[in-house]
C-alpha cells in the first residue's frame, strides 16, 4: 500500500497550525460539523458516478473560484492528535447575499487520521468533488483550485456555506471511516485571504507532489535545484512561500 | 432529459460548411433550441464568423493537461481526468444565445489524436445538455477517419457543382459507412452556393445511394455579412439561403 505510506510521510501538521493561527486572528463564524439532517434534506447522496453533471452559465446562480476569479483549495491531513475538532469556519457573504454572481473562493479541508490509516491519498483529493452527489451542484478541481457552480433551482430551494460545509464533511466521513476529526474553512469574495493563503496552497502542492520543482524538508525548509533565481519562472511563488514561512516563524 | 441531435457539416474546402453551420444554429436558436457549436476546423472559421473571442481552444487545453501532468508526480488517471474536466469546462465558450467549443490547433509536436479523443469525450459529456450540437468539420474526410465526428446523427455532406466536390462527398459517405462507430440516422447532400445542382453530379451521388436534400443558392446577403465581418446569426431570417436551409432541415426531420 504505497499510498498509505505516503499519507504518513506527508503530514501537514505545520501548515494546519499556520492555518489555525490565521483563522484565530480573524473574524470567522464557527459551526460544529455533523449536521447530517441538512445533507439528507438537500438530497445529498451519490446518485451517479463520475463528473458528468454540468451546470451551464445560464443556469448558474452562484459561481465560486472560476478561472476568471481567484481560487485557493487545499486538502491537508495530520495524525497529530488534538489539533482538529470538527469545526466549520466560514467568512464572507453567504451565497444568497453575494453582490456578484461570480466571486473568489477559498476552501480548506483538514483531516485528522490515526497512525496507520488505510486512507488512500488520491481518494482524499477527489472526495471534495461533490458533482453528482448534490443535485444542482458542480465542482471542477485543479491542484490548488476549486471551481464551483450552484444552479438556480438549488439556490431557490436554499443553500448556504453552512450546508456546503456539512455536505463536504459527510462526503469525507462516508468515504473514509478512518477520519477521526475534521475542520473545513470556506471563504467567499476576499482578496486579502487569497493573498495570505495562496503561499500555503503552494507549500501544500509541494508536499503533495503536485509541484515537483521544489522540495519540502520537514523542518520547514523549501529547496530547489534551480541555479539562478532571477531567471526562474517560479520566483514569485518561491518568494511568497519564504515570506510566509518567515512571518509565521516556521523557519 | 434532453434528446440531443448531433449534426456535422462535412465536405471539401470552400463549399460553405462554416456558413451552413452558423445558419443552422440561427434557425435552431429561433426555435428556442439550446445550441452547442463545435468548431472542429483548425482554421477556427466558425468562431470568427460568430464573433466568438476570448476562448481557450481544445488544443490549448490539451497542452495545459500535459503540462500539469508533467509538473506533478502524484497524478494518476483519475487525477488527470479531474484536471481534464476542469480545463475542458474552461474551454466551453458560453453566451446567452449559444455555447461553443473551438478545437484550434496545438503547438506541441505530435499528432492530433489525443486532442480528438478529448473532443470526443467532451461531446459525449457536454452534448446531453443541449438540444442540438452542430459540428463544423475540417475540410475533407480526415476527421471522419480519426472518428472526430463519431456519434453524429446527421452527417450533412456539402458540395458545390464540381466533380472534386462530388467525389469528396462520395468518399466521405463511404468512410462514414465503413466506420464501425458511426451509426448515423440519416446522411444526405446539400449542393451549396448553386442555383441548381448539376444533374450529372447529382445522379453520380444518388447512384452511390446518397440522397440529395436540395440546393442552396448563392446569397448576396451572406456575402455582405461576410464582407462586413458581421455574425450570420444576425442575418434576416427571410433571406433566401436561410429559408432554403430551414426547409431542407425541416423536411428531413433534422430540425
GROMACS .gro file of C-alpha atoms in nm:
model
  506
    1UNK     CA    1   0.000   0.000   0.000
    2UNK     CA    2   0.240   0.278  -0.111
    3UNK     CA    3  -0.033   0.542  -0.082
    4UNK     CA    4  -0.075   0.465   0.286
    5UNK     CA    5   0.297   0.515   0.342
    6UNK     CA    6   0.280   0.845   0.154
    7UNK     CA    7  -0.008   0.957   0.370
    8UNK     CA    8   0.205   0.921   0.682
    9UNK     CA    9   0.511   1.084   0.525
   10UNK     CA   10   0.308   1.381   0.405
   11UNK     CA   11   0.183   1.512   0.735
   12UNK     CA   12   0.064   1.871   0.702
   13UNK     CA   13   0.074   1.941   1.076
   14UNK     CA   14   0.284   2.258   1.041
   15UNK     CA   15   0.059   2.404   0.772
   16UNK     CA   16  -0.256   2.319   0.969
   17UNK     CA   17  -0.105   2.501   1.265
   18UNK     CA   18  -0.046   2.810   1.047
   19UNK     CA   19  -0.400   2.797   0.906
   20UNK     CA   20  -0.535   2.779   1.263
   21UNK     CA   21  -0.330   3.084   1.355
   22UNK     CA   22  -0.471   3.278   1.062
   23UNK     CA   23  -0.827   3.168   1.142
   24UNK     CA   24  -0.794   3.263   1.510
   25UNK     CA   25  -0.660   3.608   1.416
   26UNK     CA   26  -0.965   3.686   1.203
   27UNK     CA   27  -1.338   3.707   1.241
   28UNK     CA   28  -1.489   3.378   1.133
   29UNK     CA   29  -1.828   3.231   1.203
   30UNK     CA   30  -1.772   2.891   1.359
   31UNK     CA   31  -2.016   2.599   1.345
   32UNK     CA   32  -1.999   2.241   1.459
   33UNK     CA   33  -1.971   1.982   1.181
   34UNK     CA   34  -2.201   1.681   1.187
   35UNK     CA   35  -2.544   1.808   1.080
   36UNK     CA   36  -2.644   1.511   0.866
   37UNK     CA   37  -3.010   1.618   0.854
   38UNK     CA   38  -2.936   1.915   0.633
   39UNK     CA   39  -2.747   1.684   0.398
   40UNK     CA   40  -3.042   1.449   0.356
   41UNK     CA   41  -3.282   1.745   0.325
   42UNK     CA   42  -3.070   1.865   0.031
   43UNK     CA   43  -3.087   1.524  -0.135
   44UNK     CA   44  -2.720   1.459  -0.074
   45UNK     CA   45  -2.602   1.118  -0.186
   46UNK     CA   46  -2.410   0.950  -0.460
   47UNK     CA   47  -2.671   0.934  -0.734
   48UNK     CA   48  -2.428   0.889  -1.016
   49UNK     CA   49  -2.061   0.822  -1.078
   50UNK     CA   50  -1.810   1.045  -1.249
   51UNK     CA   51  -1.810   1.417  -1.313
   52UNK     CA   52  -2.072   1.429  -1.585
   53UNK     CA   53  -2.306   1.684  -1.424
   54UNK     CA   54  -2.253   2.021  -1.585
   55UNK     CA   55  -2.413   2.341  -1.463
   56UNK     CA   56  -2.412   2.579  -1.756
   57UNK     CA   57  -2.352   2.951  -1.707
   58UNK     CA   58  -2.712   3.039  -1.792
   59UNK     CA   59  -2.840   2.805  -1.517
   60UNK     CA   60  -2.588   2.926  -1.261
   61UNK     CA   61  -2.700   3.129  -0.959
   62UNK     CA   62  -2.365   3.134  -0.779
   63UNK     CA   63  -2.017   3.071  -0.913
   64UNK     CA   64  -1.717   3.032  -0.683
   65UNK     CA   65  -1.348   3.039  -0.777
   66UNK     CA   66  -1.397   3.033  -1.154
   67UNK     CA   67  -1.087   3.062  -1.378
   68UNK     CA   68  -1.172   3.433  -1.413
   69UNK     CA   69  -1.164   3.474  -1.034
   70UNK     CA   70  -0.914   3.366  -0.773
   71UNK     CA   71  -0.943   3.026  -0.611
   72UNK     CA   72  -0.747   2.858  -0.333
   73UNK     CA   73  -0.821   2.499  -0.248
   74UNK     CA   74  -0.618   2.297  -0.001
   75UNK     CA   75  -0.672   1.949   0.136
   76UNK     CA   76  -0.443   1.852   0.424
   77UNK     CA   77  -0.420   1.584   0.686
   78UNK     CA   78  -0.233   1.505   1.004
   79UNK     CA   79  -0.201   1.225   1.254
   80UNK     CA   80  -0.116   1.466   1.538
   81UNK     CA   81  -0.389   1.427   1.798
   82UNK     CA   82  -0.597   1.705   1.941
   83UNK     CA   83  -0.534   1.964   1.671
   84UNK     CA   84  -0.863   1.927   1.483
   85UNK     CA   85  -1.207   1.940   1.640
   86UNK     CA   86  -1.491   1.908   1.384
   87UNK     CA   87  -1.536   2.279   1.320
   88UNK     CA   88  -1.662   2.464   1.016
   89UNK     CA   89  -1.516   2.813   0.977
   90UNK     CA   90  -1.689   3.049   0.735
   91UNK     CA   91  -1.608   3.404   0.631
   92UNK     CA   92  -1.752   3.640   0.371
   93UNK     CA   93  -2.100   3.685   0.231
   94UNK     CA   94  -2.319   3.378   0.222
   95UNK     CA   95  -2.442   3.262  -0.119
   96UNK     CA   96  -2.779   3.440  -0.103
   97UNK     CA   97  -2.609   3.770  -0.014
   98UNK     CA   98  -2.336   3.785  -0.272
   99UNK     CA   99  -2.342   4.109  -0.470
  100UNK     CA  100  -2.171   3.950  -0.770
  101UNK     CA  101  -2.282   3.617  -0.909
  102UNK     CA  102  -1.920   3.505  -0.955
  103UNK     CA  103  -1.668   3.558  -0.673
  104UNK     CA  104  -1.333   3.433  -0.548
  105UNK     CA  105  -1.335   3.127  -0.324
  106UNK     CA  106  -1.121   2.957  -0.063
  107UNK     CA  107  -1.181   2.602   0.054
  108UNK     CA  108  -0.955   2.437   0.307
  109UNK     CA  109  -1.020   2.084   0.424
  110UNK     CA  110  -0.818   1.950   0.716
  111UNK     CA  111  -0.842   1.586   0.818
  112UNK     CA  112  -0.722   1.403   1.126
  113UNK     CA  113  -0.624   1.037   1.093
  114UNK     CA  114  -0.489   0.781   1.333
  115UNK     CA  115  -0.139   0.648   1.258
  116UNK     CA  116  -0.160   0.361   1.011
  117UNK     CA  117  -0.476   0.483   0.844
  118UNK     CA  118  -0.555   0.293   0.527
  119UNK     CA  119  -0.695   0.600   0.351
  120UNK     CA  120  -0.557   0.649   0.003
  121UNK     CA  121  -0.412   0.988  -0.083
  122UNK     CA  122  -0.559   1.014  -0.432
  123UNK     CA  123  -0.908   0.936  -0.297
  124UNK     CA  124  -0.874   1.206  -0.034
  125UNK     CA  125  -0.815   1.465  -0.304
  126UNK     CA  126  -1.118   1.363  -0.507
  127UNK     CA  127  -1.383   1.336  -0.235
  128UNK     CA  128  -1.420   1.715  -0.226
  129UNK     CA  129  -1.575   1.690  -0.572
  130UNK     CA  130  -1.947   1.690  -0.490
  131UNK     CA  131  -2.054   1.676  -0.854
  132UNK     CA  132  -2.322   1.410  -0.891
  133UNK     CA  133  -2.357   1.387  -0.514
  134UNK     CA  134  -2.551   1.706  -0.459
  135UNK     CA  135  -2.825   1.794  -0.710
  136UNK     CA  136  -2.768   2.128  -0.885
  137UNK     CA  137  -2.408   2.148  -0.773
  138UNK     CA  138  -2.098   2.120  -0.990
  139UNK     CA  139  -1.732   2.111  -0.887
  140UNK     CA  140  -1.423   2.117  -1.105
  141UNK     CA  141  -1.078   2.077  -0.945
  142UNK     CA  142  -0.719   2.153  -1.041
  143UNK     CA  143  -0.427   2.124  -0.800
  144UNK     CA  144  -0.474   2.424  -0.569
  145UNK     CA  145  -0.805   2.537  -0.721
  146UNK     CA  146  -1.172   2.452  -0.682
  147UNK     CA  147  -1.436   2.592  -0.918
  148UNK     CA  148  -1.798   2.556  -0.814
  149UNK     CA  149  -2.128   2.635  -0.983
  150UNK     CA  150  -2.457   2.621  -0.794
  151UNK     CA  151  -2.767   2.626  -1.011
  152UNK     CA  152  -3.071   2.849  -0.970
  153UNK     CA  153  -3.301   2.568  -0.856
  154UNK     CA  154  -3.057   2.461  -0.585
  155UNK     CA  155  -3.038   2.821  -0.458
  156UNK     CA  156  -3.417   2.867  -0.471
  157UNK     CA  157  -3.454   2.559  -0.253
  158UNK     CA  158  -3.200   2.702  -0.009
  159UNK     CA  159  -2.826   2.656   0.012
  160UNK     CA  160  -2.552   2.815   0.218
  161UNK     CA  161  -2.189   2.798   0.324
  162UNK     CA  162  -2.311   2.604   0.629
  163UNK     CA  163  -2.489   2.349   0.406
  164UNK     CA  164  -2.185   2.313   0.180
  165UNK     CA  165  -1.957   2.256   0.478
  166UNK     CA  166  -2.186   1.989   0.620
  167UNK     CA  167  -2.207   1.812   0.281
  168UNK     CA  168  -1.828   1.812   0.244
  169UNK     CA  169  -1.797   1.670   0.595
  170UNK     CA  170  -2.047   1.394   0.519
  171UNK     CA  171  -1.878   1.314   0.187
  172UNK     CA  172  -1.547   1.255   0.365
  173UNK     CA  173  -1.693   1.055   0.652
  174UNK     CA  174  -1.892   0.836   0.413
  175UNK     CA  175  -1.584   0.765   0.200
  176UNK     CA  176  -1.320   0.731   0.472
  177UNK     CA  177  -1.441   0.593   0.805
  178UNK     CA  178  -1.079   0.628   0.929
  179UNK     CA  179  -1.126   1.003   0.974
  180UNK     CA  180  -1.117   1.090   1.343
  181UNK     CA  181  -1.168   1.465   1.317
  182UNK     CA  182  -1.211   1.726   1.051
  183UNK     CA  183  -1.217   2.101   1.001
  184UNK     CA  184  -1.333   2.298   0.700
  185UNK     CA  185  -1.271   2.662   0.614
  186UNK     CA  186  -1.490   2.828   0.348
  187UNK     CA  187  -1.432   3.189   0.244
  188UNK     CA  188  -1.612   3.385  -0.027
  189UNK     CA  189  -1.504   3.702  -0.207
  190UNK     CA  190  -1.200   3.801  -0.001
  191UNK     CA  191  -0.880   3.909  -0.179
  192UNK     CA  192  -0.684   3.954   0.145
  193UNK     CA  193  -0.732   3.593   0.244
  194UNK     CA  194  -0.644   3.482  -0.109
  195UNK     CA  195  -0.312   3.665  -0.073
  196UNK     CA  196  -0.250   3.519   0.273
  197UNK     CA  197  -0.347   3.161   0.192
  198UNK     CA  198  -0.202   3.120  -0.156
  199UNK     CA  199   0.153   3.053  -0.025
  200UNK     CA  200   0.009   2.782   0.199
  201UNK     CA  201  -0.159   2.628  -0.104
  202UNK     CA  202   0.176   2.636  -0.286
  203UNK     CA  203   0.350   2.461   0.003
  204UNK     CA  204   0.071   2.204   0.017
  205UNK     CA  205   0.129   2.135  -0.354
  206UNK     CA  206   0.499   2.076  -0.285
  207UNK     CA  207   0.420   1.836  -0.001
  208UNK     CA  208   0.157   1.650  -0.205
  209UNK     CA  209   0.383   1.618  -0.511
  210UNK     CA  210   0.162   1.834  -0.734
  211UNK     CA  211   0.463   2.065  -0.768
  212UNK     CA  212   0.790   1.875  -0.808
  213UNK     CA  213   1.004   2.180  -0.875
  214UNK     CA  214   1.052   2.238  -0.502
  215UNK     CA  215   1.128   2.004  -0.219
  216UNK     CA  216   0.978   2.045   0.125
  217UNK     CA  217   1.203   1.948   0.413
  218UNK     CA  218   1.007   1.861   0.722
  219UNK     CA  219   1.151   2.138   0.939
  220UNK     CA  220   1.000   2.397   0.706
  221UNK     CA  221   1.279   2.450   0.454
  222UNK     CA  222   1.193   2.471   0.086
  223UNK     CA  223   1.471   2.383  -0.156
  224UNK     CA  224   1.503   2.351  -0.532
  225UNK     CA  225   1.764   2.269  -0.796
  226UNK     CA  226   1.734   2.596  -0.985
  227UNK     CA  227   2.075   2.768  -1.001
  228UNK     CA  228   1.957   3.115  -1.099
  229UNK     CA  229   1.659   3.255  -0.909
  230UNK     CA  230   1.639   3.561  -1.135
  231UNK     CA  231   1.554   3.350  -1.439
  232UNK     CA  232   1.324   3.104  -1.258
  233UNK     CA  233   0.957   3.125  -1.357
  234UNK     CA  234   0.856   3.014  -1.006
  235UNK     CA  235   1.040   3.303  -0.836
  236UNK     CA  236   0.721   3.486  -0.730
  237UNK     CA  237   0.576   3.167  -0.583
  238UNK     CA  238   0.904   3.092  -0.408
  239UNK     CA  239   0.930   3.445  -0.263
  240UNK     CA  240   0.573   3.436  -0.132
  241UNK     CA  241   0.636   3.098   0.031
  242UNK     CA  242   0.955   3.215   0.200
  243UNK     CA  243   0.791   3.535   0.320
  244UNK     CA  244   0.503   3.342   0.470
  245UNK     CA  245   0.737   3.089   0.635
  246UNK     CA  246   0.937   3.370   0.796
  247UNK     CA  247   0.629   3.561   0.907
  248UNK     CA  248   0.473   3.254   1.061
  249UNK     CA  249   0.804   3.156   1.222
  250UNK     CA  250   0.816   2.817   1.060
  251UNK     CA  251   1.180   2.892   0.976
  252UNK     CA  252  -3.356   1.451  -2.019
  253UNK     CA  253  -3.290   1.643  -2.339
  254UNK     CA  254  -3.285   1.439  -2.658
  255UNK     CA  255  -2.980   1.574  -2.831
  256UNK     CA  256  -2.937   1.580  -3.206
  257UNK     CA  257  -2.583   1.600  -3.343
  258UNK     CA  258  -2.529   1.743  -3.690
  259UNK     CA  259  -2.193   1.763  -3.870
  260UNK     CA  260  -2.123   1.953  -4.190
  261UNK     CA  261  -1.864   1.762  -4.391
  262UNK     CA  262  -1.717   1.829  -4.735
  263UNK     CA  263  -1.432   1.966  -4.936
  264UNK     CA  264  -1.288   2.306  -4.854
  265UNK     CA  265  -1.467   2.616  -4.976
  266UNK     CA  266  -1.814   2.466  -5.006
  267UNK     CA  267  -1.961   2.678  -4.727
  268UNK     CA  268  -1.972   2.434  -4.435
  269UNK     CA  269  -1.900   2.713  -4.187
  270UNK     CA  270  -2.181   2.939  -4.300
  271UNK     CA  271  -2.427   2.646  -4.313
  272UNK     CA  272  -2.324   2.553  -3.957
  273UNK     CA  273  -2.386   2.910  -3.844
  274UNK     CA  274  -2.721   2.938  -4.024
  275UNK     CA  275  -2.834   2.603  -3.882
  276UNK     CA  276  -2.757   2.743  -3.539
  277UNK     CA  277  -2.953   3.057  -3.619
  278UNK     CA  278  -3.260   2.857  -3.723
  279UNK     CA  279  -3.236   2.637  -3.414
  280UNK     CA  280  -3.192   2.933  -3.177
  281UNK     CA  281  -3.502   3.094  -3.328
  282UNK     CA  282  -3.685   2.772  -3.246
  283UNK     CA  283  -3.574   2.819  -2.881
  284UNK     CA  284  -3.331   2.528  -2.901
  285UNK     CA  285  -3.019   2.515  -2.686
  286UNK     CA  286  -2.729   2.504  -2.929
  287UNK     CA  287  -2.370   2.389  -2.888
  288UNK     CA  288  -2.139   2.467  -3.180
  289UNK     CA  289  -1.817   2.274  -3.225
  290UNK     CA  290  -1.566   2.445  -3.448
  291UNK     CA  291  -1.361   2.141  -3.544
  292UNK     CA  292  -1.173   2.317  -3.821
  293UNK     CA  293  -0.821   2.418  -3.706
  294UNK     CA  294  -0.868   2.742  -3.902
  295UNK     CA  295  -1.140   2.833  -3.646
  296UNK     CA  296  -1.361   2.995  -3.910
  297UNK     CA  297  -1.689   2.936  -3.727
  298UNK     CA  298  -1.566   3.106  -3.411
  299UNK     CA  299  -1.452   3.404  -3.616
  300UNK     CA  300  -1.780   3.417  -3.810
  301UNK     CA  301  -1.985   3.417  -3.488
  302UNK     CA  302  -1.765   3.681  -3.329
  303UNK     CA  303  -1.654   3.447  -3.051
  304UNK     CA  304  -1.347   3.580  -2.872
  305UNK     CA  305  -1.153   3.512  -2.555
  306UNK     CA  306  -1.197   3.138  -2.570
  307UNK     CA  307  -0.949   2.866  -2.482
  308UNK     CA  308  -0.916   2.610  -2.758
  309UNK     CA  309  -0.922   2.236  -2.701
  310UNK     CA  310  -0.566   2.238  -2.840
  311UNK     CA  311  -0.456   2.477  -2.564
  312UNK     CA  312  -0.645   2.270  -2.310
  313UNK     CA  313  -0.458   1.963  -2.423
  314UNK     CA  314  -0.124   2.139  -2.375
  315UNK     CA  315  -0.225   2.250  -2.025
  316UNK     CA  316  -0.325   1.898  -1.929
  317UNK     CA  317   0.009   1.760  -2.050
  318UNK     CA  318   0.199   2.037  -1.868
  319UNK     CA  319   0.006   1.980  -1.548
  320UNK     CA  320   0.064   1.606  -1.561
  321UNK     CA  321   0.437   1.658  -1.617
  322UNK     CA  322   0.466   1.904  -1.329
  323UNK     CA  323   0.332   1.669  -1.063
  324UNK     CA  324   0.437   1.320  -0.971
  325UNK     CA  325   0.126   1.210  -0.787
  326UNK     CA  326  -0.123   1.240  -1.069
  327UNK     CA  327  -0.288   0.914  -1.160
  328UNK     CA  328  -0.550   0.861  -1.426
  329UNK     CA  329  -0.832   0.983  -1.203
  330UNK     CA  330  -0.639   1.298  -1.118
  331UNK     CA  331  -0.575   1.369  -1.484
  332UNK     CA  332  -0.944   1.314  -1.555
  333UNK     CA  333  -1.026   1.575  -1.291
  334UNK     CA  334  -0.784   1.821  -1.450
  335UNK     CA  335  -0.928   1.741  -1.792
  336UNK     CA  336  -1.283   1.809  -1.669
  337UNK     CA  337  -1.168   2.144  -1.530
  338UNK     CA  338  -0.978   2.257  -1.837
  339UNK     CA  339  -1.246   2.140  -2.080
  340UNK     CA  340  -1.520   2.328  -1.899
  341UNK     CA  341  -1.290   2.629  -1.906
  342UNK     CA  342  -1.275   2.582  -2.284
  343UNK     CA  343  -1.653   2.599  -2.318
  344UNK     CA  344  -1.748   2.940  -2.454
  345UNK     CA  345  -2.086   3.032  -2.305
  346UNK     CA  346  -2.310   3.316  -2.418
  347UNK     CA  347  -2.680   3.388  -2.373
  348UNK     CA  348  -2.753   3.259  -2.726
  349UNK     CA  349  -2.526   2.959  -2.765
  350UNK     CA  350  -2.222   2.769  -2.640
  351UNK     CA  351  -1.915   2.666  -2.837
  352UNK     CA  352  -1.604   2.451  -2.828
  353UNK     CA  353  -1.320   2.555  -3.055
  354UNK     CA  354  -1.082   2.276  -3.144
  355UNK     CA  355  -0.800   2.501  -3.264
  356UNK     CA  356  -0.454   2.364  -3.310
  357UNK     CA  357  -0.165   2.272  -3.087
  358UNK     CA  358   0.195   2.389  -3.075
  359UNK     CA  359   0.305   2.063  -2.919
  360UNK     CA  360   0.468   1.839  -3.175
  361UNK     CA  361   0.271   1.520  -3.222
  362UNK     CA  362  -0.049   1.400  -3.381
  363UNK     CA  363  -0.394   1.537  -3.313
  364UNK     CA  364  -0.528   1.208  -3.185
  365UNK     CA  365  -0.517   1.299  -2.814
  366UNK     CA  366  -0.695   1.627  -2.888
  367UNK     CA  367  -0.954   1.446  -3.093
  368UNK     CA  368  -1.000   1.197  -2.814
  369UNK     CA  369  -1.060   1.485  -2.572
  370UNK     CA  370  -1.304   1.637  -2.817
  371UNK     CA  371  -1.497   1.311  -2.846
  372UNK     CA  372  -1.521   1.273  -2.470
  373UNK     CA  373  -1.626   1.633  -2.439
  374UNK     CA  374  -1.901   1.593  -2.696
  375UNK     CA  375  -2.029   1.294  -2.503
  376UNK     CA  376  -2.023   1.457  -2.161
  377UNK     CA  377  -2.149   1.801  -2.261
  378UNK     CA  378  -2.378   1.730  -2.555
  379UNK     CA  379  -2.655   1.589  -2.337
  380UNK     CA  380  -2.725   1.936  -2.202
  381UNK     CA  381  -2.813   2.074  -2.546
  382UNK     CA  382  -3.096   2.022  -2.794
  383UNK     CA  383  -2.861   2.048  -3.087
  384UNK     CA  384  -2.487   2.006  -3.141
  385UNK     CA  385  -2.356   2.149  -3.469
  386UNK     CA  386  -2.008   2.046  -3.581
  387UNK     CA  387  -1.826   2.245  -3.846
  388UNK     CA  388  -1.581   1.976  -3.955
  389UNK     CA  389  -1.238   2.020  -4.105
  390UNK     CA  390  -1.230   2.011  -4.486
  391UNK     CA  391  -1.205   1.666  -4.640
  392UNK     CA  392  -1.260   1.332  -4.470
  393UNK     CA  393  -0.964   1.327  -4.230
  394UNK     CA  394  -1.176   1.388  -3.922
  395UNK     CA  395  -1.411   1.103  -4.008
  396UNK     CA  396  -1.108   0.877  -4.040
  397UNK     CA  397  -0.995   0.989  -3.696
  398UNK     CA  398  -1.351   0.947  -3.569
  399UNK     CA  399  -1.373   1.304  -3.452
  400UNK     CA  400  -1.729   1.314  -3.574
  401UNK     CA  401  -1.823   0.986  -3.407
  402UNK     CA  402  -2.178   0.976  -3.267
  403UNK     CA  403  -2.313   1.217  -3.526
  404UNK     CA  404  -2.680   1.155  -3.601
  405UNK     CA  405  -2.698   1.365  -3.914
  406UNK     CA  406  -2.381   1.399  -4.123
  407UNK     CA  407  -2.465   1.658  -4.389
  408UNK     CA  408  -2.232   1.637  -4.686
  409UNK     CA  409  -2.177   1.971  -4.854
  410UNK     CA  410  -2.066   2.010  -5.211
  411UNK     CA  411  -2.069   2.255  -5.499
  412UNK     CA  412  -2.113   2.189  -5.868
  413UNK     CA  413  -1.763   2.045  -5.906
  414UNK     CA  414  -1.659   1.688  -5.973
  415UNK     CA  415  -1.400   1.714  -5.696
  416UNK     CA  416  -1.672   1.820  -5.453
  417UNK     CA  417  -1.893   1.530  -5.557
  418UNK     CA  418  -1.608   1.279  -5.529
  419UNK     CA  419  -1.521   1.405  -5.180
  420UNK     CA  420  -1.888   1.364  -5.089
  421UNK     CA  421  -1.898   1.003  -5.206
  422UNK     CA  422  -1.569   0.924  -5.033
  423UNK     CA  423  -1.691   1.083  -4.709
  424UNK     CA  424  -2.009   0.876  -4.723
  425UNK     CA  425  -1.809   0.556  -4.779
  426UNK     CA  426  -1.588   0.643  -4.483
  427UNK     CA  427  -1.892   0.705  -4.264
  428UNK     CA  428  -2.049   0.374  -4.364
  429UNK     CA  429  -1.729   0.177  -4.311
  430UNK     CA  430  -1.664   0.326  -3.967
  431UNK     CA  431  -1.790   0.078  -3.704
  432UNK     CA  432  -1.851   0.353  -3.451
  433UNK     CA  433  -2.054   0.578  -3.682
  434UNK     CA  434  -2.421   0.494  -3.686
  435UNK     CA  435  -2.587   0.797  -3.844
  436UNK     CA  436  -2.966   0.814  -3.856
  437UNK     CA  437  -2.962   0.984  -4.193
  438UNK     CA  438  -2.696   1.110  -4.433
  439UNK     CA  439  -2.761   1.345  -4.724
  440UNK     CA  440  -2.607   1.600  -4.952
  441UNK     CA  441  -2.662   1.973  -4.990
  442UNK     CA  442  -2.543   2.147  -5.305
  443UNK     CA  443  -2.438   2.486  -5.172
  444UNK     CA  444  -2.399   2.821  -5.346
  445UNK     CA  445  -2.560   2.692  -5.667
  446UNK     CA  446  -2.886   2.797  -5.835
  447UNK     CA  447  -2.945   2.438  -5.932
  448UNK     CA  448  -2.745   2.123  -5.876
  449UNK     CA  449  -2.561   1.984  -6.175
  450UNK     CA  450  -2.778   1.690  -6.289
  451UNK     CA  451  -2.486   1.463  -6.377
  452UNK     CA  452  -2.318   1.522  -6.043
  453UNK     CA  453  -2.647   1.473  -5.859
  454UNK     CA  454  -2.703   1.144  -6.043
  455UNK     CA  455  -2.343   1.039  -5.968
  456UNK     CA  456  -2.406   1.099  -5.598
  457UNK     CA  457  -2.753   0.941  -5.589
  458UNK     CA  458  -2.628   0.635  -5.775
  459UNK     CA  459  -2.397   0.580  -5.480
  460UNK     CA  460  -2.703   0.564  -5.256
  461UNK     CA  461  -2.674   0.913  -5.105
  462UNK     CA  462  -2.994   1.119  -5.107
  463UNK     CA  463  -2.970   1.481  -5.218
  464UNK     CA  464  -3.152   1.714  -4.979
  465UNK     CA  465  -3.154   2.005  -5.223
  466UNK     CA  466  -2.958   2.310  -5.324
  467UNK     CA  467  -2.900   2.649  -5.166
  468UNK     CA  468  -2.830   2.943  -5.397
  469UNK     CA  469  -2.550   3.194  -5.351
  470UNK     CA  470  -2.695   3.471  -5.135
  471UNK     CA  471  -2.587   3.834  -5.161
  472UNK     CA  472  -2.695   3.898  -4.800
  473UNK     CA  473  -2.449   3.636  -4.680
  474UNK     CA  474  -2.170   3.781  -4.894
  475UNK     CA  475  -2.239   4.124  -4.744
  476UNK     CA  476  -2.239   3.992  -4.388
  477UNK     CA  477  -1.912   3.811  -4.463
  478UNK     CA  478  -1.756   4.123  -4.612
  479UNK     CA  479  -1.857   4.336  -4.312
  480UNK     CA  480  -1.740   4.074  -4.061
  481UNK     CA  481  -2.088   4.051  -3.904
  482UNK     CA  482  -2.228   3.739  -3.740
  483UNK     CA  483  -2.450   3.522  -3.962
  484UNK     CA  484  -2.675   3.487  -3.657
  485UNK     CA  485  -2.788   3.844  -3.727
  486UNK     CA  486  -2.887   3.781  -4.087
  487UNK     CA  487  -3.251   3.838  -4.183
  488UNK     CA  488  -3.440   3.514  -4.128
  489UNK     CA  489  -3.630   3.561  -4.453
  490UNK     CA  490  -3.316   3.570  -4.663
  491UNK     CA  491  -3.314   3.306  -4.938
  492UNK     CA  492  -3.032   3.089  -4.806
  493UNK     CA  493  -3.186   3.074  -4.457
  494UNK     CA  494  -3.530   2.985  -4.591
  495UNK     CA  495  -3.392   2.714  -4.820
  496UNK     CA  496  -3.181   2.565  -4.542
  497UNK     CA  497  -3.475   2.576  -4.298
  498UNK     CA  498  -3.691   2.387  -4.549
  499UNK     CA  499  -3.424   2.122  -4.604
  500UNK     CA  500  -3.368   2.069  -4.232
  501UNK     CA  501  -3.740   2.053  -4.151
  502UNK     CA  502  -3.832   1.828  -4.443
  503UNK     CA  503  -3.568   1.578  -4.339
  504UNK     CA  504  -3.666   1.590  -3.968
  505UNK     CA  505  -3.323   1.719  -3.879
  506UNK     CA  506  -3.468   2.023  -3.705
   0.00000   0.00000   0.00000
